[in-house]
């Protein structure tokens, strides 16, 4: 497993590329504004075929550069949980809500991510975990063999994802947090914001995480 990371955009959001070097197949996880192009260029330089843009959820800061990805890799499939697809199709609603000065083209998904689904990047296998709370269709990707979790905005930068947006759900967030914290403590967490850490480190230092799990 090879992992590339870039951080940027209005919300300083992380984007990751995970590749199977043996097959030269790669996938991008989330595409923040002004962030995807350097990763796309690195994929090309390494001879990787970027087969997908897999979204942890469809908030604007995770989808903004979707056209950058698909313009350079036309075969890349944009996948999202069906409960978050309306955010992709009506992205202008988010733009108005946040008063943002950027334009993001609306689109539909090429396919859906479902809880318990196994997805492949070459020989790498990930299990899709539906982890609602921050967003109804939020998902995480667990690579059990590699001890890696692409976590989106579930656990972020020593805190947790916001639950004060109109379609957030604090109770669902608590259940989702408990679910991922049942994974092995050594699991490496690739978050939507903030530095890479481990579940053990978050359990030890993340006060917001402990408060949410203990209080719901």
PDB file of C-alpha atoms in Angstrom:
ATOM      1  CA  UNK A   1       0.000   0.000   0.000  1.00  0.00           C
ATOM      2  CA  UNK A   2       1.247   3.434  -1.007  1.00  0.00           C
ATOM      3  CA  UNK A   3      -0.417   6.513   0.510  1.00  0.00           C
ATOM      4  CA  UNK A   4      -0.218  10.067  -0.817  1.00  0.00           C
ATOM      5  CA  UNK A   5      -1.726  13.018   1.064  1.00  0.00           C
ATOM      6  CA  UNK A   6      -2.436  16.627   0.214  1.00  0.00           C
ATOM      7  CA  UNK A   7      -4.171  19.242   2.354  1.00  0.00           C
ATOM      8  CA  UNK A   8      -5.759  22.482   1.220  1.00  0.00           C
ATOM      9  CA  UNK A   9      -8.827  24.405   0.209  1.00  0.00           C
ATOM     10  CA  UNK A  10     -11.066  26.753   2.156  1.00  0.00           C
ATOM     11  CA  UNK A  11     -11.487  24.260   5.013  1.00  0.00           C
ATOM     12  CA  UNK A  12      -7.944  22.823   4.973  1.00  0.00           C
ATOM     13  CA  UNK A  13      -9.293  19.406   4.054  1.00  0.00           C
ATOM     14  CA  UNK A  14      -7.225  16.277   3.484  1.00  0.00           C
ATOM     15  CA  UNK A  15      -7.237  14.265   0.301  1.00  0.00           C
ATOM     16  CA  UNK A  16      -5.586  10.860   0.102  1.00  0.00           C
ATOM     17  CA  UNK A  17      -4.546   8.611  -2.741  1.00  0.00           C
ATOM     18  CA  UNK A  18      -4.121   4.943  -1.894  1.00  0.00           C
ATOM     19  CA  UNK A  19      -2.400   2.759  -4.454  1.00  0.00           C
ATOM     20  CA  UNK A  20      -1.503  -0.873  -4.909  1.00  0.00           C
ATOM     21  CA  UNK A  21       2.022  -0.605  -6.273  1.00  0.00           C
ATOM     22  CA  UNK A  22       1.960  -4.179  -7.540  1.00  0.00           C
ATOM     23  CA  UNK A  23      -0.882  -3.476  -9.961  1.00  0.00           C
ATOM     24  CA  UNK A  24      -0.374   0.303 -10.396  1.00  0.00           C
ATOM     25  CA  UNK A  25      -4.028   0.888  -9.469  1.00  0.00           C
ATOM     26  CA  UNK A  26      -5.024   3.827  -7.253  1.00  0.00           C
ATOM     27  CA  UNK A  27      -8.065   5.596  -5.803  1.00  0.00           C
ATOM     28  CA  UNK A  28      -8.451   9.134  -4.485  1.00  0.00           C
ATOM     29  CA  UNK A  29     -10.424   9.634  -1.293  1.00  0.00           C
ATOM     30  CA  UNK A  30     -12.134  13.048  -1.270  1.00  0.00           C
ATOM     31  CA  UNK A  31     -11.179  15.973  -3.490  1.00  0.00           C
ATOM     32  CA  UNK A  32     -10.999  19.333  -1.696  1.00  0.00           C
ATOM     33  CA  UNK A  33     -10.820  22.562  -3.651  1.00  0.00           C
ATOM     34  CA  UNK A  34      -7.352  23.403  -5.046  1.00  0.00           C
ATOM     35  CA  UNK A  35      -5.972  20.118  -3.719  1.00  0.00           C
ATOM     36  CA  UNK A  36      -6.537  17.288  -6.193  1.00  0.00           C
ATOM     37  CA  UNK A  37      -4.281  18.406  -9.053  1.00  0.00           C
ATOM     38  CA  UNK A  38      -0.906  17.718  -7.366  1.00  0.00           C
ATOM     39  CA  UNK A  39      -2.125  14.237  -6.428  1.00  0.00           C
ATOM     40  CA  UNK A  40      -3.354  13.576  -9.956  1.00  0.00           C
ATOM     41  CA  UNK A  41       0.024  14.653 -11.301  1.00  0.00           C
ATOM     42  CA  UNK A  42       1.830  12.354  -8.873  1.00  0.00           C
ATOM     43  CA  UNK A  43      -0.341   9.457  -9.980  1.00  0.00           C
ATOM     44  CA  UNK A  44       0.586  10.098 -13.592  1.00  0.00           C
ATOM     45  CA  UNK A  45       4.276  10.432 -12.742  1.00  0.00           C
ATOM     46  CA  UNK A  46       4.210   7.086 -10.931  1.00  0.00           C
ATOM     47  CA  UNK A  47       2.321   5.346 -13.720  1.00  0.00           C
ATOM     48  CA  UNK A  48      -0.741   4.702 -11.582  1.00  0.00           C
ATOM     49  CA  UNK A  49      -4.218   4.289 -13.040  1.00  0.00           C
ATOM     50  CA  UNK A  50      -6.586   6.318 -10.871  1.00  0.00           C
ATOM     51  CA  UNK A  51      -9.776   4.266 -11.118  1.00  0.00           C
ATOM     52  CA  UNK A  52     -11.981   6.175  -8.704  1.00  0.00           C
ATOM     53  CA  UNK A  53     -12.817   9.125  -6.518  1.00  0.00           C
ATOM     54  CA  UNK A  54     -14.419   7.596  -3.438  1.00  0.00           C
ATOM     55  CA  UNK A  55     -16.143  10.139  -1.222  1.00  0.00           C
ATOM     56  CA  UNK A  56     -16.417   9.806   2.544  1.00  0.00           C
ATOM     57  CA  UNK A  57     -19.324  12.249   2.235  1.00  0.00           C
ATOM     58  CA  UNK A  58     -20.471  15.032  -0.046  1.00  0.00           C
ATOM     59  CA  UNK A  59     -19.850  18.239   1.866  1.00  0.00           C
ATOM     60  CA  UNK A  60     -18.425  20.868  -0.486  1.00  0.00           C
ATOM     61  CA  UNK A  61     -14.883  20.699   0.903  1.00  0.00           C
ATOM     62  CA  UNK A  62     -14.632  16.990   0.090  1.00  0.00           C
ATOM     63  CA  UNK A  63     -16.022  17.089  -3.455  1.00  0.00           C
ATOM     64  CA  UNK A  64     -14.991  20.446  -4.938  1.00  0.00           C
ATOM     65  CA  UNK A  65     -12.230  19.144  -7.230  1.00  0.00           C
ATOM     66  CA  UNK A  66     -14.186  16.207  -8.657  1.00  0.00           C
ATOM     67  CA  UNK A  67     -13.882  17.611 -12.188  1.00  0.00           C
ATOM     68  CA  UNK A  68     -10.098  17.843 -11.845  1.00  0.00           C
ATOM     69  CA  UNK A  69      -9.951  14.126 -11.116  1.00  0.00           C
ATOM     70  CA  UNK A  70     -12.260  12.995 -13.901  1.00  0.00           C
ATOM     71  CA  UNK A  71     -10.779  15.343 -16.497  1.00  0.00           C
ATOM     72  CA  UNK A  72      -7.333  13.781 -16.041  1.00  0.00           C
ATOM     73  CA  UNK A  73      -8.616  10.238 -15.486  1.00  0.00           C
ATOM     74  CA  UNK A  74     -11.898   9.951 -17.452  1.00  0.00           C
ATOM     75  CA  UNK A  75     -12.367   6.375 -16.295  1.00  0.00           C
ATOM     76  CA  UNK A  76     -12.362   7.316 -12.618  1.00  0.00           C
ATOM     77  CA  UNK A  77     -15.722   6.494 -11.032  1.00  0.00           C
ATOM     78  CA  UNK A  78     -17.165   8.849  -8.431  1.00  0.00           C
ATOM     79  CA  UNK A  79     -18.691   6.779  -5.624  1.00  0.00           C
ATOM     80  CA  UNK A  80     -20.692   8.010  -2.635  1.00  0.00           C
ATOM     81  CA  UNK A  81     -23.305   6.662  -0.246  1.00  0.00           C
ATOM     82  CA  UNK A  82     -26.758   7.145  -1.759  1.00  0.00           C
ATOM     83  CA  UNK A  83     -27.902   9.277   1.231  1.00  0.00           C
ATOM     84  CA  UNK A  84     -25.292  11.890   0.349  1.00  0.00           C
ATOM     85  CA  UNK A  85     -25.797  11.901  -3.416  1.00  0.00           C
ATOM     86  CA  UNK A  86     -28.364  14.751  -3.221  1.00  0.00           C
ATOM     87  CA  UNK A  87     -25.588  16.974  -1.873  1.00  0.00           C
ATOM     88  CA  UNK A  88     -23.603  16.265  -5.042  1.00  0.00           C
ATOM     89  CA  UNK A  89     -26.583  16.862  -7.294  1.00  0.00           C
ATOM     90  CA  UNK A  90     -27.568  20.116  -5.558  1.00  0.00           C
ATOM     91  CA  UNK A  91     -24.193  21.441  -4.452  1.00  0.00           C
ATOM     92  CA  UNK A  92     -25.438  25.026  -4.918  1.00  0.00           C
ATOM     93  CA  UNK A  93     -27.518  24.610  -1.740  1.00  0.00           C
ATOM     94  CA  UNK A  94     -24.317  24.238   0.268  1.00  0.00           C
ATOM     95  CA  UNK A  95     -22.722  27.167  -1.519  1.00  0.00           C
ATOM     96  CA  UNK A  96     -25.607  29.421  -0.513  1.00  0.00           C
ATOM     97  CA  UNK A  97     -25.732  28.068   3.045  1.00  0.00           C
ATOM     98  CA  UNK A  98     -22.046  28.745   3.661  1.00  0.00           C
ATOM     99  CA  UNK A  99     -21.858  31.879   1.494  1.00  0.00           C
ATOM    100  CA  UNK A 100     -18.897  30.470  -0.425  1.00  0.00           C
ATOM    101  CA  UNK A 101     -17.216  32.271  -3.331  1.00  0.00           C
ATOM    102  CA  UNK A 102     -16.290  29.157  -5.326  1.00  0.00           C
ATOM    103  CA  UNK A 103     -18.179  27.321  -8.048  1.00  0.00           C
ATOM    104  CA  UNK A 104     -18.579  23.539  -7.910  1.00  0.00           C
ATOM    105  CA  UNK A 105     -20.314  21.766 -10.758  1.00  0.00           C
ATOM    106  CA  UNK A 106     -23.198  19.517  -9.695  1.00  0.00           C
ATOM    107  CA  UNK A 107     -23.106  15.867 -10.705  1.00  0.00           C
ATOM    108  CA  UNK A 108     -24.582  12.478  -9.904  1.00  0.00           C
ATOM    109  CA  UNK A 109     -22.614   9.525  -8.580  1.00  0.00           C
ATOM    110  CA  UNK A 110     -21.334   6.797 -10.883  1.00  0.00           C
ATOM    111  CA  UNK A 111     -22.149   4.238  -8.209  1.00  0.00           C
ATOM    112  CA  UNK A 112     -22.995   3.815  -4.553  1.00  0.00           C
ATOM    113  CA  UNK A 113     -21.111   2.761  -1.454  1.00  0.00           C
ATOM    114  CA  UNK A 114     -23.019   0.529   0.957  1.00  0.00           C
ATOM    115  CA  UNK A 115     -22.343  -0.578   4.519  1.00  0.00           C
ATOM    116  CA  UNK A 116     -20.407  -3.843   4.581  1.00  0.00           C
ATOM    117  CA  UNK A 117     -19.426  -3.618   0.921  1.00  0.00           C
ATOM    118  CA  UNK A 118     -15.911  -4.741   0.012  1.00  0.00           C
ATOM    119  CA  UNK A 119     -14.145  -2.485  -2.497  1.00  0.00           C
ATOM    120  CA  UNK A 120     -10.870  -3.243  -4.241  1.00  0.00           C
ATOM    121  CA  UNK A 121      -7.881  -1.138  -5.247  1.00  0.00           C
ATOM    122  CA  UNK A 122      -5.892  -3.682  -7.196  1.00  0.00           C
ATOM    123  CA  UNK A 123      -5.126  -6.345  -4.594  1.00  0.00           C
ATOM    124  CA  UNK A 124      -6.006  -4.055  -1.652  1.00  0.00           C
ATOM    125  CA  UNK A 125      -9.383  -4.701  -0.032  1.00  0.00           C
ATOM    126  CA  UNK A 126     -11.368  -2.217   2.044  1.00  0.00           C
ATOM    127  CA  UNK A 127     -14.646  -2.645   3.889  1.00  0.00           C
ATOM    128  CA  UNK A 128     -17.095   0.239   3.643  1.00  0.00           C
ATOM    129  CA  UNK A 129     -18.472   1.319   7.021  1.00  0.00           C
ATOM    130  CA  UNK A 130     -21.580   3.511   7.031  1.00  0.00           C
ATOM    131  CA  UNK A 131     -20.799   6.048   9.758  1.00  0.00           C
ATOM    132  CA  UNK A 132     -23.588   8.646   9.799  1.00  0.00           C
ATOM    133  CA  UNK A 133     -23.767  11.567  12.183  1.00  0.00           C
ATOM    134  CA  UNK A 134     -21.738  14.339  10.574  1.00  0.00           C
ATOM    135  CA  UNK A 135     -23.651  13.616   7.368  1.00  0.00           C
ATOM    136  CA  UNK A 136     -26.384  11.040   6.672  1.00  0.00           C
ATOM    137  CA  UNK A 137     -24.314   9.237   4.052  1.00  0.00           C
ATOM    138  CA  UNK A 138     -20.917   9.501   5.699  1.00  0.00           C
ATOM    139  CA  UNK A 139     -18.732   6.418   5.227  1.00  0.00           C
ATOM    140  CA  UNK A 140     -15.290   5.252   6.303  1.00  0.00           C
ATOM    141  CA  UNK A 141     -13.032   2.729   4.571  1.00  0.00           C
ATOM    142  CA  UNK A 142     -11.291   0.066   6.647  1.00  0.00           C
ATOM    143  CA  UNK A 143      -8.278  -1.717   5.171  1.00  0.00           C
ATOM    144  CA  UNK A 144      -8.062  -4.513   7.731  1.00  0.00           C
ATOM    145  CA  UNK A 145      -4.956  -6.202   6.362  1.00  0.00           C
ATOM    146  CA  UNK A 146      -3.026  -2.928   6.354  1.00  0.00           C
ATOM    147  CA  UNK A 147      -4.518  -1.557   9.603  1.00  0.00           C
ATOM    148  CA  UNK A 148      -5.648   1.662   7.894  1.00  0.00           C
ATOM    149  CA  UNK A 149      -8.914   3.582   8.234  1.00  0.00           C
ATOM    150  CA  UNK A 150      -9.881   6.398   5.864  1.00  0.00           C
ATOM    151  CA  UNK A 151     -12.125   8.170   8.337  1.00  0.00           C
ATOM    152  CA  UNK A 152     -13.435  11.322   6.676  1.00  0.00           C
ATOM    153  CA  UNK A 153     -14.918  13.777   9.152  1.00  0.00           C
ATOM    154  CA  UNK A 154     -15.620  11.256  11.878  1.00  0.00           C
ATOM    155  CA  UNK A 155     -12.509  11.885  13.981  1.00  0.00           C
ATOM    156  CA  UNK A 156     -10.546  14.951  12.901  1.00  0.00           C
ATOM    157  CA  UNK A 157      -7.496  16.731  14.229  1.00  0.00           C
ATOM    158  CA  UNK A 158      -7.916  15.671  17.843  1.00  0.00           C
ATOM    159  CA  UNK A 159     -11.646  16.393  17.759  1.00  0.00           C
ATOM    160  CA  UNK A 160     -14.725  15.014  15.976  1.00  0.00           C
ATOM    161  CA  UNK A 161     -16.781  16.136  13.011  1.00  0.00           C
ATOM    162  CA  UNK A 162     -19.371  18.855  13.486  1.00  0.00           C
ATOM    163  CA  UNK A 163     -22.914  17.852  14.369  1.00  0.00           C
ATOM    164  CA  UNK A 164     -24.570  21.279  14.116  1.00  0.00           C
ATOM    165  CA  UNK A 165     -25.467  21.232  10.425  1.00  0.00           C
ATOM    166  CA  UNK A 166     -29.171  20.775   9.500  1.00  0.00           C
ATOM    167  CA  UNK A 167     -28.892  17.064   8.645  1.00  0.00           C
ATOM    168  CA  UNK A 168     -26.449  16.047  11.383  1.00  0.00           C
ATOM    169  CA  UNK A 169     -27.400  13.544  14.079  1.00  0.00           C
ATOM    170  CA  UNK A 170     -25.511  13.461  17.397  1.00  0.00           C
ATOM    171  CA  UNK A 171     -26.871  10.069  18.427  1.00  0.00           C
ATOM    172  CA  UNK A 172     -25.875   8.554  15.113  1.00  0.00           C
ATOM    173  CA  UNK A 173     -22.459  10.187  15.476  1.00  0.00           C
ATOM    174  CA  UNK A 174     -21.961   8.556  18.874  1.00  0.00           C
ATOM    175  CA  UNK A 175     -22.882   5.140  17.443  1.00  0.00           C
ATOM    176  CA  UNK A 176     -20.509   5.633  14.510  1.00  0.00           C
ATOM    177  CA  UNK A 177     -17.663   6.662  16.801  1.00  0.00           C
ATOM    178  CA  UNK A 178     -18.187   3.620  18.992  1.00  0.00           C
ATOM    179  CA  UNK A 179     -18.163   1.416  15.914  1.00  0.00           C
ATOM    180  CA  UNK A 180     -14.818   2.627  14.619  1.00  0.00           C
ATOM    181  CA  UNK A 181     -13.255   2.702  18.067  1.00  0.00           C
ATOM    182  CA  UNK A 182     -13.947  -1.037  18.261  1.00  0.00           C
ATOM    183  CA  UNK A 183     -11.376  -1.505  15.488  1.00  0.00           C
ATOM    184  CA  UNK A 184      -7.826  -2.460  16.527  1.00  0.00           C
ATOM    185  CA  UNK A 185      -6.163   0.386  18.487  1.00  0.00           C
ATOM    186  CA  UNK A 186      -3.103   0.299  16.232  1.00  0.00           C
ATOM    187  CA  UNK A 187      -5.268   1.215  13.219  1.00  0.00           C
ATOM    188  CA  UNK A 188      -3.773   4.196  11.403  1.00  0.00           C
ATOM    189  CA  UNK A 189      -6.377   6.940  10.950  1.00  0.00           C
ATOM    190  CA  UNK A 190      -6.372   9.027   7.768  1.00  0.00           C
ATOM    191  CA  UNK A 191      -8.763  11.853   8.764  1.00  0.00           C
ATOM    192  CA  UNK A 192     -10.624  14.435   6.739  1.00  0.00           C
ATOM    193  CA  UNK A 193      -8.854  17.244   8.610  1.00  0.00           C
ATOM    194  CA  UNK A 194      -5.738  17.329  10.743  1.00  0.00           C
ATOM    195  CA  UNK A 195      -2.754  15.003  10.982  1.00  0.00           C
ATOM    196  CA  UNK A 196      -2.630  11.245  10.529  1.00  0.00           C
ATOM    197  CA  UNK A 197      -2.883   9.467  13.872  1.00  0.00           C
ATOM    198  CA  UNK A 198      -3.965   6.117  15.325  1.00  0.00           C
ATOM    199  CA  UNK A 199      -7.141   5.054  17.063  1.00  0.00           C
ATOM    200  CA  UNK A 200      -5.070   4.397  20.195  1.00  0.00           C
ATOM    201  CA  UNK A 201      -3.779   7.962  20.143  1.00  0.00           C
ATOM    202  CA  UNK A 202      -7.285   9.357  19.665  1.00  0.00           C
ATOM    203  CA  UNK A 203      -8.633   7.225  22.524  1.00  0.00           C
ATOM    204  CA  UNK A 204      -5.896   8.582  24.762  1.00  0.00           C
ATOM    205  CA  UNK A 205      -5.951  12.282  23.826  1.00  0.00           C
ATOM    206  CA  UNK A 206      -9.222  13.197  22.093  1.00  0.00           C
ATOM    207  CA  UNK A 207     -11.490  14.756  24.721  1.00  0.00           C
ATOM    208  CA  UNK A 208     -14.325  15.457  22.273  1.00  0.00           C
ATOM    209  CA  UNK A 209     -14.325  11.808  21.231  1.00  0.00           C
ATOM    210  CA  UNK A 210     -14.465  10.589  24.821  1.00  0.00           C
ATOM    211  CA  UNK A 211     -17.231  13.048  25.681  1.00  0.00           C
ATOM    212  CA  UNK A 212     -19.379  11.994  22.721  1.00  0.00           C
ATOM    213  CA  UNK A 213     -18.967   8.268  23.300  1.00  0.00           C
ATOM    214  CA  UNK A 214     -19.531   8.550  27.023  1.00  0.00           C
ATOM    215  CA  UNK A 215     -22.414  10.958  26.816  1.00  0.00           C
ATOM    216  CA  UNK A 216     -24.761   9.241  24.383  1.00  0.00           C
TER     217      UNK A 216
END
